[in-house]
């Protein structure tokens, strides 16, 4: 069956982004992990009602490996040096948003400490071969690729985006996040027809709504019935 990679773009205004960053710093939660939590909740809300009591989902977080080499690999050296870390989460209607984000952070930190962050990079070719043979298999429920750019960029740039091709993975809800010029840019990528544009647009809107909500320090429960 023919496939194509689709993209849905969303962004947070500077005021919302600034507030979200401040809240994340207060709670010692990386912005990437907060985005992951928002995506997991968005997907949980889409599941059938019989799954509402407890939902088991996973998040694939991409990590920059440069600082983990000895000696570290400088940014000026060309190459794609990243890996992916999987975390697993049980979401219930009364699960706290920040507890969920904190659980993502904890699992990632434990994986890094255990030294298991290079396995995906080493086995990447084999992993792709498996997914080419089983195109409907999704490696995770959601995936987050995060890039925090320095502010000393050319003055004429008002926004900067990036996206990662997602054609080979069926059914995964993925995002490429970029924080630049005090704004958060989110490019949600997906594989059609495994996911439809309408579904991803709805999920993207729920993610933005959740992030906006928590940026204002409103109560944030992982309710599957409402945002």
C-alpha positions as a LaTeX table, in Angstrom:
\begin{tabular}{lrrr}
\hline
Residue & $x$ (\AA) & $y$ (\AA) & $z$ (\AA) \\
\hline
Unk1 & 0.00 & 0.00 & 0.00 \\
Unk2 & 1.33 & 3.43 & $-0.95$ \\
Unk3 & 2.53 & 5.63 & 1.88 \\
Unk4 & 3.40 & 9.24 & 2.31 \\
Unk5 & 4.74 & 11.33 & 5.17 \\
Unk6 & 2.35 & 14.01 & 6.37 \\
Unk7 & 3.07 & 17.07 & 8.51 \\
Unk8 & 0.91 & 19.24 & 10.76 \\
Unk9 & 2.49 & 22.44 & 12.06 \\
Unk10 & 1.62 & 24.15 & 15.31 \\
Unk11 & 3.42 & 26.73 & 17.45 \\
Unk12 & 3.15 & 28.38 & 20.86 \\
Unk13 & 3.27 & 32.15 & 21.17 \\
Unk14 & 6.23 & 33.73 & 22.93 \\
Unk15 & 4.26 & 34.51 & 26.11 \\
Unk16 & 2.95 & 30.95 & 26.39 \\
Unk17 & 6.38 & 29.47 & 25.63 \\
Unk18 & 8.07 & 31.66 & 28.23 \\
Unk19 & 5.52 & 30.70 & 30.87 \\
Unk20 & 5.79 & 27.01 & 30.00 \\
Unk21 & 9.59 & 27.10 & 30.22 \\
Unk22 & 9.40 & 28.81 & 33.63 \\
Unk23 & 6.95 & 26.23 & 34.98 \\
Unk24 & 9.09 & 23.36 & 33.69 \\
Unk25 & 12.18 & 24.86 & 35.32 \\
Unk26 & 10.31 & 25.30 & 38.60 \\
Unk27 & 9.30 & 21.64 & 38.55 \\
Unk28 & 12.70 & 20.46 & 37.24 \\
Unk29 & 11.07 & 18.88 & 34.19 \\
Unk30 & 12.76 & 19.13 & 30.77 \\
Unk31 & 10.53 & 20.76 & 28.17 \\
Unk32 & 10.89 & 17.67 & 25.97 \\
Unk33 & 9.38 & 15.47 & 28.69 \\
Unk34 & 6.45 & 17.85 & 29.17 \\
Unk35 & 5.73 & 17.64 & 25.43 \\
Unk36 & 5.88 & 13.84 & 25.67 \\
Unk37 & 3.34 & 13.85 & 28.53 \\
Unk38 & 0.98 & 16.10 & 26.55 \\
Unk39 & 1.19 & 13.77 & 23.54 \\
Unk40 & 0.54 & 10.67 & 25.63 \\
Unk41 & $-2.57$ & 12.27 & 27.10 \\
Unk42 & $-3.78$ & 13.30 & 23.66 \\
Unk43 & $-3.48$ & 9.73 & 22.39 \\
Unk44 & $-5.10$ & 8.28 & 25.51 \\
Unk45 & $-8.12$ & 10.47 & 24.92 \\
Unk46 & $-8.56$ & 9.00 & 21.43 \\
Unk47 & $-8.76$ & 5.41 & 22.61 \\
Unk48 & $-12.10$ & 3.55 & 22.90 \\
Unk49 & $-14.14$ & 4.11 & 26.10 \\
Unk50 & $-13.48$ & 0.58 & 27.38 \\
Unk51 & $-9.81$ & 1.54 & 27.79 \\
Unk52 & $-10.56$ & 4.66 & 29.85 \\
Unk53 & $-9.79$ & 3.23 & 33.29 \\
Unk54 & $-6.14$ & 2.48 & 32.56 \\
Unk55 & $-4.07$ & 2.96 & 29.41 \\
Unk56 & $-0.59$ & 1.58 & 28.82 \\
Unk57 & 1.39 & 3.72 & 26.36 \\
Unk58 & 5.01 & 4.34 & 25.39 \\
Unk59 & 7.15 & 7.29 & 24.38 \\
Unk60 & 10.29 & 7.23 & 22.25 \\
Unk61 & 12.56 & 10.17 & 23.10 \\
Unk62 & 15.47 & 10.98 & 20.83 \\
Unk63 & 18.77 & 11.95 & 22.45 \\
Unk64 & 21.86 & 13.72 & 21.16 \\
Unk65 & 24.80 & 11.33 & 21.67 \\
Unk66 & 27.59 & 13.86 & 21.14 \\
Unk67 & 28.14 & 14.64 & 24.81 \\
Unk68 & 28.10 & 10.93 & 25.73 \\
Unk69 & 31.23 & 10.06 & 23.74 \\
Unk70 & 34.71 & 10.24 & 25.24 \\
Unk71 & 35.95 & 12.69 & 24.22 \\
Unk72 & 32.69 & 14.50 & 23.32 \\
Unk73 & 31.99 & 15.11 & 19.63 \\
Unk74 & 31.92 & 18.81 & 18.82 \\
Unk75 & 28.90 & 20.34 & 17.10 \\
Unk76 & 31.14 & 21.38 & 14.19 \\
Unk77 & 31.71 & 17.71 & 13.28 \\
Unk78 & 29.23 & 16.56 & 10.65 \\
Unk79 & 27.12 & 13.49 & 11.31 \\
Unk80 & 23.83 & 12.24 & 12.71 \\
Unk81 & 24.72 & 11.11 & 16.21 \\
Unk82 & 21.50 & 10.37 & 18.04 \\
Unk83 & 19.74 & 7.50 & 19.69 \\
Unk84 & 16.27 & 6.81 & 21.07 \\
Unk85 & 15.19 & 5.86 & 24.58 \\
Unk86 & 11.85 & 4.20 & 25.26 \\
Unk87 & 9.72 & 4.86 & 28.33 \\
Unk88 & 6.50 & 3.09 & 29.34 \\
Unk89 & 3.57 & 4.66 & 31.18 \\
Unk90 & 0.24 & 3.66 & 32.68 \\
Unk91 & $-2.23$ & 6.54 & 32.42 \\
Unk92 & $-5.29$ & 6.70 & 34.64 \\
Unk93 & $-8.00$ & 9.38 & 34.76 \\
Unk94 & $-6.52$ & 10.94 & 37.92 \\
Unk95 & $-2.86$ & 10.76 & 36.95 \\
Unk96 & $-1.15$ & 14.13 & 37.36 \\
Unk97 & 0.31 & 15.69 & 34.21 \\
Unk98 & 3.50 & 16.58 & 36.06 \\
Unk99 & 3.78 & 13.12 & 37.60 \\
Unk100 & 3.58 & 11.69 & 34.10 \\
Unk101 & 6.22 & 14.10 & 32.78 \\
Unk102 & 8.38 & 13.33 & 35.81 \\
Unk103 & 8.09 & 9.61 & 35.10 \\
Unk104 & 9.32 & 10.19 & 31.54 \\
Unk105 & 12.30 & 12.09 & 32.94 \\
Unk106 & 13.09 & 9.41 & 35.52 \\
Unk107 & 13.01 & 6.55 & 33.03 \\
Unk108 & 15.24 & 8.42 & 30.58 \\
Unk109 & 17.74 & 9.30 & 33.31 \\
Unk110 & 17.89 & 5.68 & 34.46 \\
Unk111 & 18.46 & 4.42 & 30.93 \\
Unk112 & 21.29 & 6.91 & 30.42 \\
Unk113 & 22.91 & 5.95 & 33.75 \\
Unk114 & 22.76 & 2.27 & 32.80 \\
Unk115 & 24.58 & 3.00 & 29.55 \\
Unk116 & 21.89 & 1.63 & 27.24 \\
Unk117 & 21.61 & 4.69 & 24.99 \\
Unk118 & 23.81 & 3.41 & 22.14 \\
Unk119 & 21.87 & 0.23 & 21.31 \\
Unk120 & 19.35 & 1.87 & 18.95 \\
Unk121 & 22.09 & 3.70 & 17.06 \\
Unk122 & 24.12 & 0.49 & 16.67 \\
Unk123 & 21.11 & $-1.57$ & 15.56 \\
Unk124 & 19.45 & 1.15 & 13.48 \\
Unk125 & 19.91 & $-0.62$ & 10.12 \\
Unk126 & 18.38 & $-3.84$ & 11.45 \\
Unk127 & 15.52 & $-1.93$ & 13.06 \\
Unk128 & 14.65 & $-0.23$ & 9.76 \\
Unk129 & 14.74 & $-3.59$ & 7.95 \\
Unk130 & 12.25 & $-5.02$ & 10.44 \\
Unk131 & 9.83 & $-2.12$ & 9.98 \\
Unk132 & 10.12 & $-2.33$ & 6.20 \\
Unk133 & 9.02 & $-5.98$ & 6.44 \\
Unk134 & 6.20 & $-5.19$ & 8.91 \\
Unk135 & 5.08 & $-1.69$ & 7.86 \\
Unk136 & 2.09 & $-1.55$ & 10.24 \\
Unk137 & 4.27 & $-2.10$ & 13.31 \\
Unk138 & 4.73 & 1.03 & 15.43 \\
Unk139 & 7.89 & 1.20 & 17.58 \\
Unk140 & 6.12 & 3.39 & 20.15 \\
Unk141 & 2.89 & 5.24 & 20.81 \\
Unk142 & 4.47 & 8.68 & 20.49 \\
Unk143 & 7.94 & 10.01 & 19.66 \\
Unk144 & 9.60 & 13.33 & 20.53 \\
Unk145 & 12.61 & 14.87 & 18.83 \\
Unk146 & 13.62 & 18.11 & 20.57 \\
Unk147 & 16.01 & 20.86 & 19.47 \\
Unk148 & 16.82 & 23.88 & 21.66 \\
Unk149 & 18.58 & 26.47 & 19.50 \\
Unk150 & 20.86 & 29.22 & 20.84 \\
Unk151 & 19.59 & 32.78 & 20.62 \\
Unk152 & 22.61 & 34.13 & 18.72 \\
Unk153 & 21.15 & 33.28 & 15.33 \\
Unk154 & 20.99 & 35.68 & 12.36 \\
Unk155 & 18.72 & 38.60 & 13.22 \\
Unk156 & 16.63 & 38.21 & 10.08 \\
Unk157 & 15.40 & 34.75 & 11.16 \\
Unk158 & 12.06 & 34.91 & 12.96 \\
Unk159 & 11.40 & 31.16 & 13.02 \\
Unk160 & 13.27 & 27.96 & 12.44 \\
Unk161 & 11.70 & 24.52 & 11.99 \\
Unk162 & 12.78 & 20.99 & 11.34 \\
Unk163 & 11.00 & 17.70 & 10.70 \\
Unk164 & 11.97 & 14.03 & 10.52 \\
Unk165 & 10.60 & 11.69 & 7.85 \\
Unk166 & 8.10 & 9.23 & 9.28 \\
Unk167 & 6.99 & 7.25 & 6.24 \\
Unk168 & 8.34 & 3.89 & 7.36 \\
Unk169 & 6.64 & 3.87 & 10.79 \\
Unk170 & 2.93 & 3.14 & 10.75 \\
Unk171 & 0.69 & 4.42 & 13.51 \\
Unk172 & 3.19 & 6.43 & 15.56 \\
Unk173 & 2.36 & 10.01 & 16.59 \\
Unk174 & 5.63 & 11.90 & 16.30 \\
Unk175 & 6.78 & 15.48 & 16.77 \\
Unk176 & 9.87 & 17.53 & 15.98 \\
Unk177 & 10.05 & 20.37 & 18.53 \\
Unk178 & 12.19 & 23.46 & 18.15 \\
Unk179 & 12.52 & 26.29 & 20.68 \\
Unk180 & 13.73 & 29.41 & 18.89 \\
Unk181 & 13.31 & 33.17 & 19.41 \\
Unk182 & 11.20 & 32.62 & 22.57 \\
Unk183 & 8.66 & 30.50 & 20.68 \\
Unk184 & 7.98 & 26.79 & 20.51 \\
Unk185 & 7.54 & 25.30 & 17.03 \\
Unk186 & 6.00 & 21.84 & 16.76 \\
Unk187 & 5.98 & 19.81 & 13.54 \\
Unk188 & 3.83 & 16.71 & 13.96 \\
Unk189 & 4.83 & 14.09 & 11.39 \\
Unk190 & 3.03 & 10.85 & 10.62 \\
Unk191 & 2.62 & 8.10 & 8.06 \\
Unk192 & $-0.47$ & 8.06 & 5.87 \\
Unk193 & $-2.73$ & 6.14 & 5.64 \\
Unk194 & $-1.91$ & 4.63 & 9.07 \\
Unk195 & $-2.91$ & 7.97 & 10.58 \\
Unk196 & $-5.21$ & 10.41 & 8.83 \\
Unk197 & $-4.54$ & 14.17 & 8.58 \\
Unk198 & $-7.76$ & 14.87 & 10.51 \\
Unk199 & $-6.68$ & 12.62 & 13.39 \\
Unk200 & $-3.23$ & 14.17 & 13.64 \\
Unk201 & $-4.65$ & 17.70 & 13.47 \\
Unk202 & $-6.98$ & 16.87 & 16.34 \\
Unk203 & $-4.15$ & 15.33 & 18.35 \\
Unk204 & $-1.91$ & 18.33 & 17.65 \\
Unk205 & $-4.58$ & 20.74 & 18.86 \\
Unk206 & $-4.98$ & 18.74 & 22.07 \\
Unk207 & $-1.21$ & 18.83 & 22.68 \\
Unk208 & $-1.11$ & 22.61 & 22.22 \\
Unk209 & $-4.16$ & 23.01 & 24.47 \\
Unk210 & $-2.58$ & 20.89 & 27.22 \\
Unk211 & 0.74 & 22.73 & 27.08 \\
Unk212 & $-1.06$ & 26.06 & 27.19 \\
Unk213 & $-3.07$ & 24.87 & 30.18 \\
Unk214 & $-0.08$ & 23.73 & 32.22 \\
Unk215 & 1.87 & 26.88 & 31.34 \\
Unk216 & $-0.73$ & 28.84 & 33.26 \\
Unk217 & $-0.35$ & 26.60 & 36.33 \\
Unk218 & $-3.90$ & 25.35 & 36.03 \\
Unk219 & $-4.74$ & 21.92 & 37.50 \\
Unk220 & $-3.54$ & 19.33 & 34.98 \\
Unk221 & $-5.00$ & 15.89 & 35.46 \\
Unk222 & $-4.56$ & 13.16 & 32.87 \\
Unk223 & $-8.27$ & 12.98 & 32.19 \\
Unk224 & $-9.01$ & 10.74 & 29.23 \\
Unk225 & $-12.45$ & 12.28 & 28.77 \\
Unk226 & $-11.39$ & 15.94 & 28.45 \\
Unk227 & $-8.37$ & 18.10 & 27.74 \\
\hline
\end{tabular}
